[in-house]
Coordinates of C-alpha atoms in Angstrom, one line a residue:
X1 CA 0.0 0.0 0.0
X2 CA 1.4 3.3 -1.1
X3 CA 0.6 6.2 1.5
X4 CA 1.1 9.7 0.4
X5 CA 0.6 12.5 3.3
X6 CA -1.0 15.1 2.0
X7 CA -4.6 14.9 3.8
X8 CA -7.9 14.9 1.5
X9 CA -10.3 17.4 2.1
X10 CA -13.8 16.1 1.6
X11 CA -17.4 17.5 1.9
X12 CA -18.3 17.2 5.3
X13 CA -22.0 16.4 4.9
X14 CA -20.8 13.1 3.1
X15 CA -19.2 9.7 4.8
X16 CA -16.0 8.3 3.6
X17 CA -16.0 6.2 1.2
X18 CA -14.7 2.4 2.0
X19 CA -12.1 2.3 -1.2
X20 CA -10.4 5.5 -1.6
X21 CA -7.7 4.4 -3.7
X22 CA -5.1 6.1 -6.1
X23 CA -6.4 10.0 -5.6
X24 CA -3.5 12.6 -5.5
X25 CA -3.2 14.2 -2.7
X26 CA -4.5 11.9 -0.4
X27 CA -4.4 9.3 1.4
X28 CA -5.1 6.0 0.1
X29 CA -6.7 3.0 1.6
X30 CA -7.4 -0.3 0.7
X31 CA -10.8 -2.0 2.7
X32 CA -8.7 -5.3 1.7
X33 CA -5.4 -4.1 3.2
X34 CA -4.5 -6.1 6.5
X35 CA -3.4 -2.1 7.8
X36 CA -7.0 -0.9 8.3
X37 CA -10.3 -1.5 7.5
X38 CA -13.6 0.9 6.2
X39 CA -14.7 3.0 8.7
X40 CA -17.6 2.9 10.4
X41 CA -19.9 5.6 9.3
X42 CA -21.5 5.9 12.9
X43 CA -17.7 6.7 13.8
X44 CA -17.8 10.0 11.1
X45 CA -20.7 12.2 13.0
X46 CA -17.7 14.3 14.3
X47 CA -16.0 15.1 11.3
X48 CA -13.8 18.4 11.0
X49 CA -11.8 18.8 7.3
X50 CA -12.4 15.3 6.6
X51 CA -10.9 13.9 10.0
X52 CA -12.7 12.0 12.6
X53 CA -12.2 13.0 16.6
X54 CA -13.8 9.6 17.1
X55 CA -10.7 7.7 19.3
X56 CA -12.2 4.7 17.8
X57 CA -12.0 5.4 14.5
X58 CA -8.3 3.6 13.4
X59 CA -8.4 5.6 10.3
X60 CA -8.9 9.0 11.8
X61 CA -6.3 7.9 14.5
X62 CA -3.6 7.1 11.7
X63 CA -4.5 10.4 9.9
X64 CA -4.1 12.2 13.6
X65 CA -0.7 10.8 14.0
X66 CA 0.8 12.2 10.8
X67 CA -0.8 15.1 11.5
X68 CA 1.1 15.4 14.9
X69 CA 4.3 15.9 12.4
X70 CA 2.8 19.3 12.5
X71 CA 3.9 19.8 16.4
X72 CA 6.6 17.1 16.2
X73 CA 9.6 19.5 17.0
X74 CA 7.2 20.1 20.5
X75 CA 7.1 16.1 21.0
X76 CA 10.8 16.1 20.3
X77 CA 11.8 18.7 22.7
X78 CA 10.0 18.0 25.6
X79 CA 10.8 14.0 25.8
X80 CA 14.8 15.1 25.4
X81 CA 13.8 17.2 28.1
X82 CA 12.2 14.7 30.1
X83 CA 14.4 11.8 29.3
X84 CA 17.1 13.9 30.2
X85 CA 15.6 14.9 33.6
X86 CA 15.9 11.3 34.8
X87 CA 19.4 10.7 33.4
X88 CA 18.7 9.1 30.0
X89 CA 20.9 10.2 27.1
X90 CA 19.3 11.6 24.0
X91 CA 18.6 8.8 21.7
X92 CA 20.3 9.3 17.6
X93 CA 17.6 11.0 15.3
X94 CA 17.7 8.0 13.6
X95 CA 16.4 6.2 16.0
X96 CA 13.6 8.5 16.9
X97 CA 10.3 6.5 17.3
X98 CA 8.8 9.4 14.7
X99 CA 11.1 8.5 12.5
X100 CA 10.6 4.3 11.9
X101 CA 6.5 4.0 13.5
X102 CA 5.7 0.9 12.4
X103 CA 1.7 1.9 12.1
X104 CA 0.6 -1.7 11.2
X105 CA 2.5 -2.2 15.3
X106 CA 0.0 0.4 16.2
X107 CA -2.9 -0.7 14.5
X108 CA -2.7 -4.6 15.9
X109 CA -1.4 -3.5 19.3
X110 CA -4.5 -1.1 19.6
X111 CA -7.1 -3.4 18.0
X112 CA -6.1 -6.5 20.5
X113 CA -5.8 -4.4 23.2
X114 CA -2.2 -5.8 24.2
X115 CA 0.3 -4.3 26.8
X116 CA 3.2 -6.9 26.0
X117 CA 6.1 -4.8 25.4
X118 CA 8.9 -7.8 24.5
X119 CA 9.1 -7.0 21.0
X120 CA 11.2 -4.8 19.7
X121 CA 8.6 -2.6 17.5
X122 CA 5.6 -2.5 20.6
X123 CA 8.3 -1.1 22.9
X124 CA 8.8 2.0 20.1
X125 CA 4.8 2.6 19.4
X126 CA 4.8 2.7 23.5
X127 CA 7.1 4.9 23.6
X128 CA 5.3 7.0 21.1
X129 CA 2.3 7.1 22.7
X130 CA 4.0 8.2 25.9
X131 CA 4.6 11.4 23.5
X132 CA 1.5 12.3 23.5
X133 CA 0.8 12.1 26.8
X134 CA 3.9 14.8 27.4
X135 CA 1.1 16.9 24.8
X136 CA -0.5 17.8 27.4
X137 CA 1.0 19.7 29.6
X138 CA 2.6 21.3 26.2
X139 CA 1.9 25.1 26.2
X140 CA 1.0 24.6 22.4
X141 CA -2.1 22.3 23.6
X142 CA -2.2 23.6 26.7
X143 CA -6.2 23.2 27.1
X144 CA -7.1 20.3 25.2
X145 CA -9.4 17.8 26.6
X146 CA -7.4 14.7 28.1
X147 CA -9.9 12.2 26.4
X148 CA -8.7 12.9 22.8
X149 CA -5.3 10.8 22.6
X150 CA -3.6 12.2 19.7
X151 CA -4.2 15.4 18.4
X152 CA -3.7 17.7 15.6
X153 CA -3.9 21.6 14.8
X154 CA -6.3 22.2 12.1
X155 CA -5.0 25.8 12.2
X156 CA -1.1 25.8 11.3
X157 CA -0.5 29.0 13.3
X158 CA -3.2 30.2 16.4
X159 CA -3.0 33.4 18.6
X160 CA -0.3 36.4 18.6
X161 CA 2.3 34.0 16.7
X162 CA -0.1 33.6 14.0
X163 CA -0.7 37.7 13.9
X164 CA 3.3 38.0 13.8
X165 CA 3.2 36.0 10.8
X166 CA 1.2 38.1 8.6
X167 CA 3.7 40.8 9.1
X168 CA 6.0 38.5 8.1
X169 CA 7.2 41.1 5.7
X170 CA 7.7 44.0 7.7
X171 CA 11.0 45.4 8.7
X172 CA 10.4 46.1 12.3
X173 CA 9.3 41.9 12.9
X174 CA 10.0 40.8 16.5
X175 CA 12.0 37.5 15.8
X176 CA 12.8 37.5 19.6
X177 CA 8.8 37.7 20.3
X178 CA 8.2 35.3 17.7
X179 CA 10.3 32.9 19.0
X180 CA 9.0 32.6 22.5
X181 CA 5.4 32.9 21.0
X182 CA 6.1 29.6 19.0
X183 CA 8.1 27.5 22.0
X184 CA 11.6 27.9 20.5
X185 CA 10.4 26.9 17.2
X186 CA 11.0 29.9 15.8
X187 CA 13.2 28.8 12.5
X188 CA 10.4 25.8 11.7
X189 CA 7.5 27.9 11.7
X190 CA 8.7 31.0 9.9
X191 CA 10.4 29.0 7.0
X192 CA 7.7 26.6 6.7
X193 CA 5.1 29.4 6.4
X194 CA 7.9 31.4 3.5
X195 CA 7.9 27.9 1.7
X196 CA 4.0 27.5 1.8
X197 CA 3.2 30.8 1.1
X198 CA 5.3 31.3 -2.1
X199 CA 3.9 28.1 -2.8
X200 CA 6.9 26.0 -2.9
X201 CA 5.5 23.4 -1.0
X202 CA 3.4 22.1 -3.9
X203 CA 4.9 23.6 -6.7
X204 CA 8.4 21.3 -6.3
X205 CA 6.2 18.6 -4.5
X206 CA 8.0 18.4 -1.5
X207 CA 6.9 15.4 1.3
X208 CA 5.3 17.2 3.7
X209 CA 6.6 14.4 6.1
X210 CA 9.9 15.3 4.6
X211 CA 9.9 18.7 5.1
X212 CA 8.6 18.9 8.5
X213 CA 11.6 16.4 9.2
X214 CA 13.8 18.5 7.7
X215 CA 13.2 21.8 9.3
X216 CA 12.8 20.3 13.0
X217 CA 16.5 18.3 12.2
X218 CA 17.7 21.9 10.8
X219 CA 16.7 23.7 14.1
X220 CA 17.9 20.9 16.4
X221 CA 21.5 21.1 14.3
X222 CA 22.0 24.6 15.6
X223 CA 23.1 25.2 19.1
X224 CA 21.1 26.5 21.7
X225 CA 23.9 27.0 24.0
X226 CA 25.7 29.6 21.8
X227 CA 24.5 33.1 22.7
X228 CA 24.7 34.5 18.9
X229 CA 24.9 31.4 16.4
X230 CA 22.1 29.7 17.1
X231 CA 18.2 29.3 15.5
X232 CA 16.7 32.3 16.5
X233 CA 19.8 33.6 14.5
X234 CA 19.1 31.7 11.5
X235 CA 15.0 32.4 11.7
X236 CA 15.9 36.2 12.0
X237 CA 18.2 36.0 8.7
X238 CA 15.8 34.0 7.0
X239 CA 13.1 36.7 7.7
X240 CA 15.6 39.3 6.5
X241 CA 16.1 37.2 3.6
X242 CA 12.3 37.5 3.3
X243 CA 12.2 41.3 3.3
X244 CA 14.8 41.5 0.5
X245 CA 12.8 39.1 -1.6
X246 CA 10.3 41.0 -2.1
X247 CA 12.2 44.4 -3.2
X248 CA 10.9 45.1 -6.3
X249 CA 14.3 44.1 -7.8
X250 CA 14.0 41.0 -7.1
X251 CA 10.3 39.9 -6.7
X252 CA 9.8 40.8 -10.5
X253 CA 13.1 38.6 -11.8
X254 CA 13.4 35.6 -9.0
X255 CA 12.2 32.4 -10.3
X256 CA 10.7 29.8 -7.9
X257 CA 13.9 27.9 -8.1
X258 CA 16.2 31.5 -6.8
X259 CA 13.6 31.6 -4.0
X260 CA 14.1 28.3 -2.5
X261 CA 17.3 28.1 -2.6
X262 CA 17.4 31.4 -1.2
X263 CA 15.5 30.9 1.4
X264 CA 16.8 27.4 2.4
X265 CA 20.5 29.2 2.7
X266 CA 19.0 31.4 5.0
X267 CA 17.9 28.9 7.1
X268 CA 21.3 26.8 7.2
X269 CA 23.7 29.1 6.4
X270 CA 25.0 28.9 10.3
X271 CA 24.3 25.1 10.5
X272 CA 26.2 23.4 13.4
X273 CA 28.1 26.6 14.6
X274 CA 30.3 25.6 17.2
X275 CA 30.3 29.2 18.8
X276 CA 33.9 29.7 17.9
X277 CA 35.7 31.6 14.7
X278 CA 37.6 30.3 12.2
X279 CA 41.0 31.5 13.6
X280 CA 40.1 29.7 16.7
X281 CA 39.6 26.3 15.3
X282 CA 43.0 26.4 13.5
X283 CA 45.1 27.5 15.9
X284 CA 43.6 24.6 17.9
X285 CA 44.3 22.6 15.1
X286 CA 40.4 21.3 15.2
X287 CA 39.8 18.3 12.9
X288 CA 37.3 20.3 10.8
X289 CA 40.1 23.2 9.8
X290 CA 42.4 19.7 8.8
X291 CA 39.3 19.0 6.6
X292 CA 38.4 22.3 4.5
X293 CA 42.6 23.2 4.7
X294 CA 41.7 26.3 6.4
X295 CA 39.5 27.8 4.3
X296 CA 36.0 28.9 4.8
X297 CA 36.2 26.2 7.5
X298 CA 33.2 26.9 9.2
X299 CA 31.2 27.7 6.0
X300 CA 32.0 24.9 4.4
X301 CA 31.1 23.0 7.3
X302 CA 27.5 24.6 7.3
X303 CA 27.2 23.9 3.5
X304 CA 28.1 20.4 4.4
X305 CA 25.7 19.8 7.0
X306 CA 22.9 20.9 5.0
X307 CA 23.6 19.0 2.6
X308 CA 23.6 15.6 5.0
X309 CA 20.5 16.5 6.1
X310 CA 18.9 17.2 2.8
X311 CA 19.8 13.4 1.5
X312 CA 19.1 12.2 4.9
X313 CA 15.8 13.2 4.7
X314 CA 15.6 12.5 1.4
X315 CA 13.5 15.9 0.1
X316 CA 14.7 16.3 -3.1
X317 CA 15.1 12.2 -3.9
X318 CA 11.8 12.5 -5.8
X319 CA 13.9 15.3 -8.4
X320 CA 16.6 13.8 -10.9
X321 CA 20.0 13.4 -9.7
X322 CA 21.2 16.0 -11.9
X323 CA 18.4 18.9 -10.8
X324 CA 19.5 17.4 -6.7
X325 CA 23.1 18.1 -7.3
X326 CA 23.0 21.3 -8.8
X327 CA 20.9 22.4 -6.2
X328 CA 23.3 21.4 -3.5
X329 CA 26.2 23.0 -5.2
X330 CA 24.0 26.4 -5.5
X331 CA 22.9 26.0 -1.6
X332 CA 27.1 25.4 -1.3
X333 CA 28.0 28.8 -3.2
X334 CA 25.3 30.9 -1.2
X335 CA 26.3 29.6 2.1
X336 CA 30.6 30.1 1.1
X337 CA 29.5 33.8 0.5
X338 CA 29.2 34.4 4.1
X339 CA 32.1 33.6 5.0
X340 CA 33.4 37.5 6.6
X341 CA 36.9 37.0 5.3
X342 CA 35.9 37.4 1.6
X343 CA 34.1 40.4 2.3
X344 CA 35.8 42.7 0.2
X345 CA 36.0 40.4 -2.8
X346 CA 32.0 40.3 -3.3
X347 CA 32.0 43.8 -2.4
X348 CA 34.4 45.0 -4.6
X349 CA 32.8 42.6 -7.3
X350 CA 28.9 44.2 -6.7
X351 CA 30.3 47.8 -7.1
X352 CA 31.8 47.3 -10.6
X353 CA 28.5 45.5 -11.2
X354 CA 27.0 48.9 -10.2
X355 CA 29.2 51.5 -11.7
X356 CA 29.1 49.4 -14.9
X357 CA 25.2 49.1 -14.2
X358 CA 25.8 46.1 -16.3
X359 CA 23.4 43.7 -13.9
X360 CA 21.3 41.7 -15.7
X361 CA 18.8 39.6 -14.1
X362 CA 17.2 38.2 -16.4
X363 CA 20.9 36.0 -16.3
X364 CA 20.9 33.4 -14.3
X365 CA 24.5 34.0 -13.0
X366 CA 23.8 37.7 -11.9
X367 CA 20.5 36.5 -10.2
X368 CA 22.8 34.4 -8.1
X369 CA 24.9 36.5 -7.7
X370 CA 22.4 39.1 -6.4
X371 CA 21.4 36.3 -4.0
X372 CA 24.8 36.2 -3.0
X373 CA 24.9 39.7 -1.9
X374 CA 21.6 39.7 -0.2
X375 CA 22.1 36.8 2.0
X376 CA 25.4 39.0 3.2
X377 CA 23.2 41.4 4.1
X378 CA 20.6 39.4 5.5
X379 CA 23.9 37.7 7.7
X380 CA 24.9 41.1 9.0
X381 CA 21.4 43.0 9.4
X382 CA 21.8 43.2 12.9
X383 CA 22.7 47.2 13.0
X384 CA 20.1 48.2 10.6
X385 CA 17.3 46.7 13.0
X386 CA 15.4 49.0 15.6
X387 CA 17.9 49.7 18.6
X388 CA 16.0 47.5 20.8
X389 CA 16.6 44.3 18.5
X390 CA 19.7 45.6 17.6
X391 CA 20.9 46.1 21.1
X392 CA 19.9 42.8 22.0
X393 CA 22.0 41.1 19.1
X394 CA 25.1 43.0 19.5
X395 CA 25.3 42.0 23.8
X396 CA 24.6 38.3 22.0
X397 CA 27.3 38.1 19.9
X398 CA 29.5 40.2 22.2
X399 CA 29.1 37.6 24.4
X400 CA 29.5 35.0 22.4
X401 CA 32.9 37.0 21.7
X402 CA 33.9 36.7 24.9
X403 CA 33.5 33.6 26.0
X404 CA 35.5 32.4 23.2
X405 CA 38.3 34.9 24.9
X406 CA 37.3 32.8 28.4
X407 CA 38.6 29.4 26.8
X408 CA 41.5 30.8 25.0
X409 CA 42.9 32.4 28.6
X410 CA 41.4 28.7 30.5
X411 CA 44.0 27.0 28.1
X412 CA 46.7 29.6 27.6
X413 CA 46.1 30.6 24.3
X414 CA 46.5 33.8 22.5
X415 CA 43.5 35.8 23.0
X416 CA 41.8 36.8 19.6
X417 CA 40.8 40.3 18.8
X418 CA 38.0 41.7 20.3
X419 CA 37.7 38.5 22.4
X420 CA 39.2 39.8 25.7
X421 CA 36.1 41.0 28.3
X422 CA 38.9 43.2 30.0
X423 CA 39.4 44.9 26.8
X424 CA 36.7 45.3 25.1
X425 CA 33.4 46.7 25.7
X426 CA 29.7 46.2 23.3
X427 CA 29.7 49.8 22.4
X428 CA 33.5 49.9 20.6
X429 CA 33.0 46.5 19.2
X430 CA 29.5 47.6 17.0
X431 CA 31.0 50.8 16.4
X432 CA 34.5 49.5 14.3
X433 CA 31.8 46.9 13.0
X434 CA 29.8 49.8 11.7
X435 CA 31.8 51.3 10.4
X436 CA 34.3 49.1 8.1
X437 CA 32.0 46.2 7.2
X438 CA 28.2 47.5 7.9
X439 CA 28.0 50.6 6.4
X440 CA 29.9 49.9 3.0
X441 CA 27.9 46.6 2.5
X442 CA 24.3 48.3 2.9
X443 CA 25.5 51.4 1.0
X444 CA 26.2 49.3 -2.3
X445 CA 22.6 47.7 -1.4
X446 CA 20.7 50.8 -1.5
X447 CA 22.4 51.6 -4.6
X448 CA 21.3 48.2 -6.1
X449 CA 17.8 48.5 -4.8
X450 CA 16.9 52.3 -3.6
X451 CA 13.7 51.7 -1.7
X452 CA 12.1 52.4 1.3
X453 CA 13.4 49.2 2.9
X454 CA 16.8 50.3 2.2
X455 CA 16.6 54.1 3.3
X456 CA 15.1 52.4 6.6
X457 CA 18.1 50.2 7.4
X458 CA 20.3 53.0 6.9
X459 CA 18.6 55.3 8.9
X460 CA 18.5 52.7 12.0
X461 CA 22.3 51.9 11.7
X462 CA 22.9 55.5 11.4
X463 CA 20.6 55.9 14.9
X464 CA 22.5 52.8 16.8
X465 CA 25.7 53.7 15.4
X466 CA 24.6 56.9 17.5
X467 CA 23.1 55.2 20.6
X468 CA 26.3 53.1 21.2
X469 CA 28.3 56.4 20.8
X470 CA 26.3 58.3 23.6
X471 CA 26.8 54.9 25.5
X472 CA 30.7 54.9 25.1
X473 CA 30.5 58.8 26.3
X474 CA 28.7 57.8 29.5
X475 CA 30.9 55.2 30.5
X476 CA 33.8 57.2 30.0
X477 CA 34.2 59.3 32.6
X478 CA 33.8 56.4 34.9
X479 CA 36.8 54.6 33.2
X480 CA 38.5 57.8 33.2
X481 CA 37.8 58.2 37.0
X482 CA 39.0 54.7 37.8
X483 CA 42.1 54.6 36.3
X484 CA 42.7 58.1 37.8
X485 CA 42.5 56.3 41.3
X486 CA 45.2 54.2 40.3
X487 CA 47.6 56.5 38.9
X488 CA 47.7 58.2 41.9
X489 CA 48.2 54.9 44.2
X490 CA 51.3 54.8 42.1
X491 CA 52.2 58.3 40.8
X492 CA 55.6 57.4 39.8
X493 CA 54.6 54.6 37.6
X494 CA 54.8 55.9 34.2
X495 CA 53.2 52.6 32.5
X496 CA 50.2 53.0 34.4
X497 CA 49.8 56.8 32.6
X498 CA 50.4 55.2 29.4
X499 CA 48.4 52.1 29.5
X500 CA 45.4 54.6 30.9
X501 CA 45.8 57.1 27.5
X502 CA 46.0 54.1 25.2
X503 CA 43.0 52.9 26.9
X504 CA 41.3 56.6 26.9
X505 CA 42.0 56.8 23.3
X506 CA 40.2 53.4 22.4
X507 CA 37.5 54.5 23.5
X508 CA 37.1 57.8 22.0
X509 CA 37.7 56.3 18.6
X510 CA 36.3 53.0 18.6
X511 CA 38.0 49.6 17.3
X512 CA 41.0 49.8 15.3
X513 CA 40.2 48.7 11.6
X514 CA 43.4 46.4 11.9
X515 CA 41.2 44.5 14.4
X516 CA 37.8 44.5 12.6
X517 CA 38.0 41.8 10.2
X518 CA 39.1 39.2 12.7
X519 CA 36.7 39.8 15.0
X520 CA 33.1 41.1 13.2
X521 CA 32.3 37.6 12.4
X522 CA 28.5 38.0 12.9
X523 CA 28.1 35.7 9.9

């Protein structure tokens, strides 16, 4: 029996048929299959888009359970969560119950009413229903009725999250909101809804199994740990990815193809960040700079990880080999053109596109090549957001900064620029970044695409650049003050005068732009 998952909608004043075989986009069922037999239409008086509540109904119930793929980064989270509460390890993805349901197990162990669990299949459909008793105390279902045992969403979205996403598209979007609006599930939700509303979904026939499976193994492969590179990152470039989209640029030239691939970049281009930069992980002589021969270590590694998860999930197997390849070599030369060290190459390379005004879009290369330019920007939004988001980025990657500093003094290393908490405050750091890789970037942009999207981002960049200026004043004549207290504890000491007008000068002007390109690795 071939199951496909896309769920049938049928009139609901009519009963299911008992042979609904070979219909696109549904699911079929044989009344001869040994899986399940015709429903009962007594079962069907509670029918909702074509799906039974009855708990008796074995059709309904197997149609409910692929449905819970809907919420099945929830299921996932909280049983690591539990599990891990009582000293289990997390199990391998591949082992996931989700993942290898045997629903034949189900149906027999349901039907016979059996609680042996010596088999190795009956102890994995336990487990799964054990799932769905952690459901309810989810906040996602928080409020559903304990006497329906598996259930599913019929709205994709509900409450403020779903109001956030039809705003999808505007500037000043929350992703900070979002994400505790949706549980953490932030980077699923917003690039699911992109992909279904451009249509993607169905227009490349993606597995909506598959794709659920990818996204929730996408979000799980980033780390929650790191303060900066992590999903909420990779949802809020994949929203700014979204905004530049739709410039009008763009929106008139992209093809469905330059769309998806655009917007699945966005959603990996950061996949697996260890939290650490490039420079680090040689110096450390980490297996993975051996690998890419130090260079583009750590984009190559996200291009790479994508990848694995695309053929592990299998969501392009249905296209031909050729069509899945060049796609992952595309997704590869997106993902590489984040990589900070290469900055001026593609920026010198966009303004002789511009001063030539030789761009061409209806060219497939300069469409790329466009895409290039405006995941970079999408990577490296962070000052052109309102100051409040903005703010809250530039402590996060700060941080993240810094505790890479933490482990390089812990093991006697040489501190990396702009690493060093002693040395280095928020304020100087977003001001060099500014300054020599912000504000040149998003200048080209607006002269690419001169819209009201771009005149915003300047404006805010121009505002925060500003903010963290006023900042570094205020804190000044505190530092000022400090080190005055110390210089006269030791008046004769003349390398405690110098050190403190070094240290008054970098303050008044900001990072050094020896030191920016090392450390402004927001990407």
């Amino acid at each position: 029996m071939e199951v496909c998952y896309q769920l049938p909608v049928l009139p609901l004043d009519r009963p299911v048929p008992k042979h609904v075989l070979s219909r696109r986009g549904a699911i079929s069922f044989s009344s001869s299959s040994s899986l399940f037999g015709a429903p009962d239409p007594r079962q069907l008086s509670q029918r909702r888009g074509a799906i039974s509540y009855d708990s008796s109904d074995q059709t309904a119930l197997y149609i409910r359970m692929l449905g819970a793929c809907v919420v099945f980064k929830q299921l996932f989270a909280r049983d690591v969560r539990v599990r891990s509460q009582v000293g289990f390890e997390p199990e391998r993805r591949s082992s996931h119950p989700y993942l290898c349901i045997d629903f034949r197990t189900l149906h027999t162990r349901l039907s016979c009413g059996s609680t042996s669990a010596s088999s190795g299949p009956e102890r994995r459909v336990h487990r799964l229903l054990s799932f769905q008793r952690y459901l309810h105390s989810s906040r996602l279902l928080r409020g559903v009725p304990q006497q329906i045992p598996l259930h599913i969403l019929d709205e994709d979205y509900t409450g403020q999250a779903r109001c956030m996403l039809e705003k999808v598209g505007n500037w000043n979007f929350d992703i900070f909101r979002f994400d505790r609006l949706t549980n953490g599930n932030s980077l699923i939700t917003l690039t699911f809804h992109l992909l279904n509303q451009y249509g993607l979904v169905e227009l490349f026939q993606l597995d909506m199994v598959k794709l659920w499976r990818f996204l929730v193994m996408v979000q799980e492969d980033y780390h929650s740990n790191n303060p900066y590179h992590n999903a909420v990152h990779a949802a809020d470039v994949t929203q700014a990815m979204y905004c530049y989209l739709r410039e009008p640029m763009l929106a008139k030239s992209l093809t469905s193809y330059d769309i998806l691939l655009g917007l699945l970049a966005a959603a990996t281009h950061d996949l697996d960040h260890p939290g650490v930069n490039q420079p680090f992980l040689i110096k450390t002589d980490h297996y993975l700079a051996t690998l890419y021969r130090n260079t583009s270590v750590l984009e190559n590694h996200h291009w790479k990880s994508a990848v694995g998860l695309l053929r592990e999930t299998g969501l392009f197997s249905h296209l031909p080999a050729e069509d899945s390849l060049n796609m992952e070599r595309e997704l590869g030369s997106l993902i590489l053109a984040t990589d900070i060290s290469r900055q001026n190459e593609y920026l010198s390379r966009f303004r002789i596109h511009l001063d030539q005004n030789n761009l061409c879009l209806s060219n497939a290369s300069h469409r790329h090549f466009i895409l290039q330019m405006a995941l970079k920007c999408a990577d490296i939004c962070n000052p052109c957001r309102p100051w409040e988001q903005s703010k809250q980025w530039s402590e996060k990657v700060t941080e993240e900064f810094f505790q890479q500093g933490d482990i390089e003094k812990k093991h006697k290393l040489e501190v990396s620029p702009l690493c060093d908490r002693e040395m280095n405050t928020v304020g100087n750091i977003q001001i060099g970044f500014m300054t020599y890789v912000a504000e040149p970037l998003f200048a080209e942009w607006a002269r690419f695409s001169d819209t009201r999207l771009s005149q915003t981002m300047l404006g805010h960049m121009g505002l925060n650049k500003a903010s963290w200026g006023g900042l570094q004043q205020e804190q000044t004549p505190v530092s000022e003050e400090a080190e005055a207290s110390i210089a006269s504890a030791d008046t004769g000491d003349a390398a405690t005068a110098a050190r403190r007008d070094a240290n008054t000068a970098a303050v008044a002007g900001g990072t050094s732009s020896k030191e920016i390109p090392q450390g402004s690795r927001e990407s």
